[in-house]
Amino acid sequence: MQKKVIQVCKVNPYGELLFNKAMSPQKTKDLLANSPPCVVAMEGCASFHYWARVAQSFGHEVREMAPKKVKPSISNQKTDANDAIGIAIASTQLGMTFCQVKDLSQQNIQAIQISRKWFDRTITSLGNHIRALSFEYGAIITLGKKSLRQAITHFISPESTDLPEQIKPLLMILWQQYQTTEEHYKAVTLQLKQWVTQSELCKRLMKLEGVSHIGAAGLLACLGDCQVLRMAGMWLSSLVFPLNNTAVEVRLL
């Protein structure tokens, strides 16, 4: 699937190719709406869950596969048309496993989690960049956010001569970006916690040893179904070490 064009391959129950052509998103929706219930196979991509829900809303069975599972079924050179045929072939293979379609709630919580991780990585990256930039001028900033704040406050002060005056405005911009990103990270984390506290399934998961609001949200985003969550609870209970076991170092994620 591309942003503006979707390669659609239609195969009948006898394995005969009816057509294989590129279509616009709107024409693809019209095709799904006007076709009788059938199997809609797709390769995992950024917009898969959206299109899977669209197909399901019209009564179709969705089969989604990871790209590595589709690759052996693709012959000839890699093109959109050949990829579409490979997806159709792979979806009918015995023993093929398919991914679960996420509902809108699951996709929302996953988006929050991914964005939270991105903000966290960006904070670390900005901090490392500021340290490296300062070190180029012989100014050393030790590890830790507290040390970074103290050093920046000192470096950008008018009395400081540790850095050239021409660099101080740049350092202020980087520091403002760091602080803004940190505020965004806190806001997204708060949003995640609020979402978890409103979810009964997450509350049940957090009763398990070693499962925090972050872990509960991750499990719900990945699994979703209540029956699968019960299985996950049994699985986690058998893996998490008791917290009173002093012989084992326990790290909660």
CSV table of C-alpha atoms in Angstrom, one decimal:
chain,number,residue,atom,x,y,z
A,1,MET,CA,0.0,0.0,0.0
A,2,GLN,CA,1.2,3.5,-0.9
A,3,LYS,CA,-0.2,6.8,0.3
A,4,LYS,CA,-2.1,7.6,-3.0
A,5,VAL,CA,-2.2,4.2,-4.8
A,6,ILE,CA,-3.1,0.7,-3.6
A,7,GLN,CA,-2.3,-2.3,-5.7
A,8,VAL,CA,-5.3,-4.6,-5.7
A,9,CYS,CA,-5.1,-8.2,-6.9
A,10,LYS,CA,-8.3,-10.2,-7.2
A,11,VAL,CA,-8.2,-14.0,-7.3
A,12,ASN,CA,-11.2,-16.4,-7.5
A,13,PRO,CA,-11.6,-19.5,-5.4
A,14,TYR,CA,-10.0,-21.6,-8.1
A,15,GLY,CA,-6.8,-19.5,-7.9
A,16,GLU,CA,-7.4,-17.7,-11.2
A,17,LEU,CA,-6.2,-14.1,-11.5
A,18,LEU,CA,-9.2,-11.8,-12.3
A,19,PHE,CA,-7.3,-8.5,-12.2
A,20,ASN,CA,-4.2,-6.9,-10.7
A,21,LYS,CA,-4.2,-3.1,-10.9
A,22,ALA,CA,-3.4,0.0,-9.0
A,23,MET,CA,-6.4,1.8,-7.5
A,24,SER,CA,-7.0,5.0,-5.6
A,25,PRO,CA,-8.0,4.7,-1.9
A,26,GLN,CA,-11.6,5.8,-2.7
A,27,LYS,CA,-12.0,3.2,-5.5
A,28,THR,CA,-10.6,0.6,-3.2
A,29,LYS,CA,-13.2,1.4,-0.6
A,30,ASP,CA,-15.9,1.2,-3.3
A,31,LEU,CA,-14.6,-2.2,-4.4
A,32,LEU,CA,-14.7,-3.5,-0.8
A,33,ALA,CA,-18.2,-2.0,-0.3
A,34,ASN,CA,-19.6,-3.6,-3.5
A,35,SER,CA,-17.9,-7.0,-3.2
A,36,PRO,CA,-19.6,-10.0,-1.5
A,37,PRO,CA,-17.8,-11.2,1.8
A,38,CYS,CA,-14.4,-12.6,0.9
A,39,VAL,CA,-10.9,-12.9,2.2
A,40,VAL,CA,-8.9,-9.7,2.1
A,41,ALA,CA,-5.2,-10.4,2.5
A,42,MET,CA,-2.7,-7.6,3.2
A,43,GLU,CA,1.0,-7.3,4.0
A,44,GLY,CA,1.8,-5.4,7.2
A,45,CYS,CA,2.3,-1.7,6.6
A,46,ALA,CA,1.6,1.6,8.4
A,47,SER,CA,-2.0,1.9,7.3
A,48,PHE,CA,-2.9,-1.8,7.7
A,49,HIS,CA,-5.1,-1.6,10.8
A,50,TYR,CA,-7.2,1.2,9.2
A,51,TRP,CA,-7.8,-0.7,6.0
A,52,ALA,CA,-8.4,-3.9,7.9
A,53,ARG,CA,-11.2,-2.2,9.9
A,54,VAL,CA,-12.6,-0.8,6.7
A,55,ALA,CA,-12.7,-4.3,5.1
A,56,GLN,CA,-14.2,-5.8,8.3
A,57,SER,CA,-16.9,-3.2,8.3
A,58,PHE,CA,-18.1,-4.5,4.9
A,59,GLY,CA,-18.1,-8.1,6.2
A,60,HIS,CA,-14.8,-9.3,4.8
A,61,GLU,CA,-12.3,-11.6,6.5
A,62,VAL,CA,-8.9,-9.9,6.9
A,63,ARG,CA,-5.6,-11.8,6.8
A,64,GLU,CA,-2.5,-9.8,7.6
A,65,MET,CA,1.0,-11.2,7.2
A,66,ALA,CA,4.4,-9.9,8.1
A,67,PRO,CA,6.6,-9.0,5.0
A,68,LYS,CA,9.1,-11.7,5.8
A,69,LYS,CA,6.3,-14.3,5.5
A,70,VAL,CA,5.2,-12.9,2.1
A,71,LYS,CA,8.6,-12.7,0.6
A,72,PRO,CA,9.1,-16.4,-0.2
A,73,SER,CA,5.8,-16.3,-2.3
A,74,ILE,CA,7.0,-13.5,-4.5
A,75,SER,CA,8.4,-14.5,-7.8
A,76,ASN,CA,10.2,-12.5,-10.5
A,77,GLN,CA,11.4,-8.9,-9.7
A,78,LYS,CA,10.0,-6.9,-7.0
A,79,THR,CA,7.1,-4.7,-8.2
A,80,ASP,CA,3.7,-3.8,-6.7
A,81,ALA,CA,1.9,-6.2,-9.0
A,82,ASN,CA,4.2,-9.1,-8.2
A,83,ASP,CA,4.0,-8.2,-4.5
A,84,ALA,CA,0.2,-8.3,-4.6
A,85,ILE,CA,0.2,-11.8,-6.2
A,86,GLY,CA,2.7,-13.0,-3.6
A,87,ILE,CA,0.4,-11.7,-0.8
A,88,ALA,CA,-2.6,-13.6,-2.4
A,89,ILE,CA,-0.5,-16.8,-2.6
A,90,ALA,CA,0.9,-16.5,0.9
A,91,SER,CA,-2.5,-16.0,2.5
A,92,THR,CA,-3.7,-19.5,1.3
A,93,GLN,CA,-0.6,-21.4,2.5
A,94,LEU,CA,-1.2,-24.1,5.1
A,95,GLY,CA,0.2,-23.2,8.5
A,96,MET,CA,0.3,-19.5,7.8
A,97,THR,CA,-0.2,-17.3,10.8
A,98,PHE,CA,-1.9,-14.0,10.7
A,99,CYS,CA,-1.6,-10.8,12.8
A,100,GLN,CA,-4.5,-9.5,14.9
A,101,VAL,CA,-6.4,-6.5,13.7
A,102,LYS,CA,-6.2,-3.7,16.2
A,103,ASP,CA,-9.4,-1.9,17.0
A,104,LEU,CA,-9.4,1.9,17.2
A,105,SER,CA,-8.9,1.9,21.0
A,106,GLN,CA,-5.8,-0.4,20.7
A,107,GLN,CA,-4.4,1.7,17.9
A,108,ASN,CA,-4.9,4.9,20.0
A,109,ILE,CA,-3.0,3.6,23.0
A,110,GLN,CA,-0.2,2.2,20.8
A,111,ALA,CA,0.1,5.7,19.2
A,112,ILE,CA,0.5,7.3,22.6
A,113,GLN,CA,3.1,4.7,23.7
A,114,ILE,CA,5.2,5.1,20.5
A,115,SER,CA,5.1,8.9,20.8
A,116,ARG,CA,6.1,8.7,24.4
A,117,LYS,CA,9.1,6.6,23.5
A,118,TRP,CA,10.0,9.0,20.7
A,119,PHE,CA,9.9,12.0,23.1
A,120,ASP,CA,12.1,10.0,25.6
A,121,ARG,CA,14.7,9.3,22.9
A,122,THR,CA,14.6,12.9,21.7
A,123,ILE,CA,15.3,14.2,25.2
A,124,THR,CA,18.3,11.8,25.5
A,125,SER,CA,19.5,12.9,22.0
A,126,LEU,CA,19.3,16.6,22.8
A,127,GLY,CA,21.1,16.1,26.1
A,128,ASN,CA,23.9,14.2,24.4
A,129,HIS,CA,24.1,16.9,21.7
A,130,ILE,CA,24.4,19.7,24.2
A,131,ARG,CA,27.1,17.8,26.1
A,132,ALA,CA,29.1,17.1,22.9
A,133,LEU,CA,28.8,20.7,21.8
A,134,SER,CA,30.0,22.0,25.1
A,135,PHE,CA,32.8,19.5,25.2
A,136,GLU,CA,34.1,20.8,21.9
A,137,TYR,CA,35.0,24.0,23.8
A,138,GLY,CA,36.4,22.2,26.8
A,139,ALA,CA,33.3,22.5,28.9
A,140,ILE,CA,32.5,19.2,30.6
A,141,ILE,CA,28.9,18.4,31.6
A,142,THR,CA,28.6,15.2,33.8
A,143,LEU,CA,25.8,12.7,33.4
A,144,GLY,CA,22.3,13.3,34.8
A,145,LYS,CA,19.6,15.8,34.2
A,146,LYS,CA,20.4,17.8,37.3
A,147,SER,CA,24.0,18.3,36.2
A,148,LEU,CA,22.8,19.3,32.7
A,149,ARG,CA,20.5,22.0,34.1
A,150,GLN,CA,23.1,23.4,36.4
A,151,ALA,CA,25.7,23.5,33.7
A,152,ILE,CA,23.4,25.2,31.1
A,153,THR,CA,22.3,27.8,33.7
A,154,HIS,CA,26.0,28.6,34.3
A,155,PHE,CA,27.1,28.5,30.6
A,156,ILE,CA,24.5,30.9,29.3
A,157,SER,CA,24.9,33.4,32.2
A,158,PRO,CA,26.5,36.8,31.1
A,159,GLU,CA,29.3,36.3,33.6
A,160,SER,CA,30.4,32.9,32.2
A,161,THR,CA,33.4,32.6,29.9
A,162,ASP,CA,33.4,28.8,29.5
A,163,LEU,CA,31.7,29.2,26.0
A,164,PRO,CA,32.1,31.8,23.3
A,165,GLU,CA,29.4,34.5,23.3
A,166,GLN,CA,28.5,33.5,19.7
A,167,ILE,CA,27.6,30.0,20.9
A,168,LYS,CA,25.4,31.0,23.9
A,169,PRO,CA,22.3,31.9,21.7
A,170,LEU,CA,22.6,28.5,20.1
A,171,LEU,CA,22.9,26.8,23.4
A,172,MET,CA,19.8,28.7,24.7
A,173,ILE,CA,17.8,27.5,21.6
A,174,LEU,CA,18.9,23.9,22.2
A,175,TRP,CA,18.0,24.1,25.9
A,176,GLN,CA,14.6,25.6,25.2
A,177,GLN,CA,14.0,22.7,22.8
A,178,TYR,CA,15.1,20.3,25.5
A,179,GLN,CA,12.7,21.8,28.1
A,180,THR,CA,9.8,21.8,25.6
A,181,THR,CA,10.3,18.2,24.7
A,182,GLU,CA,10.5,17.3,28.3
A,183,GLU,CA,7.2,19.0,29.0
A,184,HIS,CA,5.6,17.2,26.0
A,185,TYR,CA,7.0,13.9,27.4
A,186,LYS,CA,5.4,14.5,30.8
A,187,ALA,CA,2.1,15.5,29.1
A,188,VAL,CA,2.0,12.3,27.0
A,189,THR,CA,2.9,10.2,30.1
A,190,LEU,CA,0.1,11.7,32.0
A,191,GLN,CA,-2.3,11.0,29.1
A,192,LEU,CA,-1.2,7.4,29.1
A,193,LYS,CA,-1.7,7.1,32.9
A,194,GLN,CA,-5.2,8.7,32.7
A,195,TRP,CA,-6.2,6.3,29.9
A,196,VAL,CA,-5.0,3.3,31.9
A,197,THR,CA,-6.9,4.3,35.0
A,198,GLN,CA,-10.1,4.4,33.0
A,199,SER,CA,-9.6,1.0,31.5
A,200,GLU,CA,-11.0,-2.0,33.6
A,201,LEU,CA,-8.8,-4.4,31.7
A,202,CYS,CA,-5.6,-2.4,32.5
A,203,LYS,CA,-6.7,-2.3,36.2
A,204,ARG,CA,-6.9,-6.1,36.1
A,205,LEU,CA,-3.5,-6.4,34.5
A,206,MET,CA,-1.9,-4.1,37.1
A,207,LYS,CA,-2.9,-6.5,39.8
A,208,LEU,CA,-0.3,-8.9,38.5
A,209,GLU,CA,3.1,-8.7,40.1
A,210,GLY,CA,5.6,-6.5,38.2
A,211,VAL,CA,3.0,-5.0,35.8
A,212,SER,CA,2.9,-1.2,35.9
A,213,HIS,CA,0.6,1.2,33.9
A,214,ILE,CA,3.1,1.2,31.1
A,215,GLY,CA,3.2,-2.6,30.9
A,216,ALA,CA,-0.6,-2.9,31.2
A,217,ALA,CA,-1.1,-0.4,28.3
A,218,GLY,CA,1.4,-2.3,26.2
A,219,LEU,CA,-0.3,-5.6,26.8
A,220,LEU,CA,-3.7,-4.2,26.0
A,221,ALA,CA,-2.4,-2.5,22.8
A,222,CYS,CA,-0.9,-5.8,21.6
A,223,LEU,CA,-3.5,-8.3,22.7
A,224,GLY,CA,-6.8,-6.5,23.2
A,225,ASP,CA,-9.1,-9.4,23.4
A,226,CYS,CA,-10.3,-10.3,26.9
A,227,GLN,CA,-9.6,-14.1,26.4
A,228,VAL,CA,-6.1,-13.4,25.3
A,229,LEU,CA,-5.6,-11.1,28.3
A,230,ARG,CA,-6.5,-13.9,30.7
A,231,MET,CA,-4.0,-16.1,29.0
A,232,ALA,CA,-1.4,-13.3,29.3
A,233,GLY,CA,-2.1,-13.0,33.0
A,234,MET,CA,-1.5,-16.7,33.5
A,235,TRP,CA,1.7,-16.4,31.5
A,236,LEU,CA,3.0,-13.3,33.3
A,237,SER,CA,2.2,-14.8,36.7
A,238,SER,CA,4.5,-17.8,35.9
A,239,LEU,CA,7.4,-15.6,34.8
A,240,VAL,CA,7.6,-12.7,37.2
A,241,PHE,CA,9.9,-13.3,40.2
A,242,PRO,CA,8.4,-12.6,43.7
A,243,LEU,CA,9.6,-9.2,44.9
A,244,ASN,CA,10.6,-10.6,48.3
A,245,ASN,CA,13.2,-12.9,46.7
A,246,THR,CA,16.5,-11.4,47.8
A,247,ALA,CA,18.6,-13.9,45.9
A,248,VAL,CA,17.4,-12.5,42.5
A,249,GLU,CA,17.7,-9.0,41.3
A,250,VAL,CA,14.4,-7.9,39.9
A,251,ARG,CA,14.0,-5.0,37.4
A,252,LEU,CA,10.5,-3.9,36.6
A,253,LEU,CA,10.0,-2.6,33.1
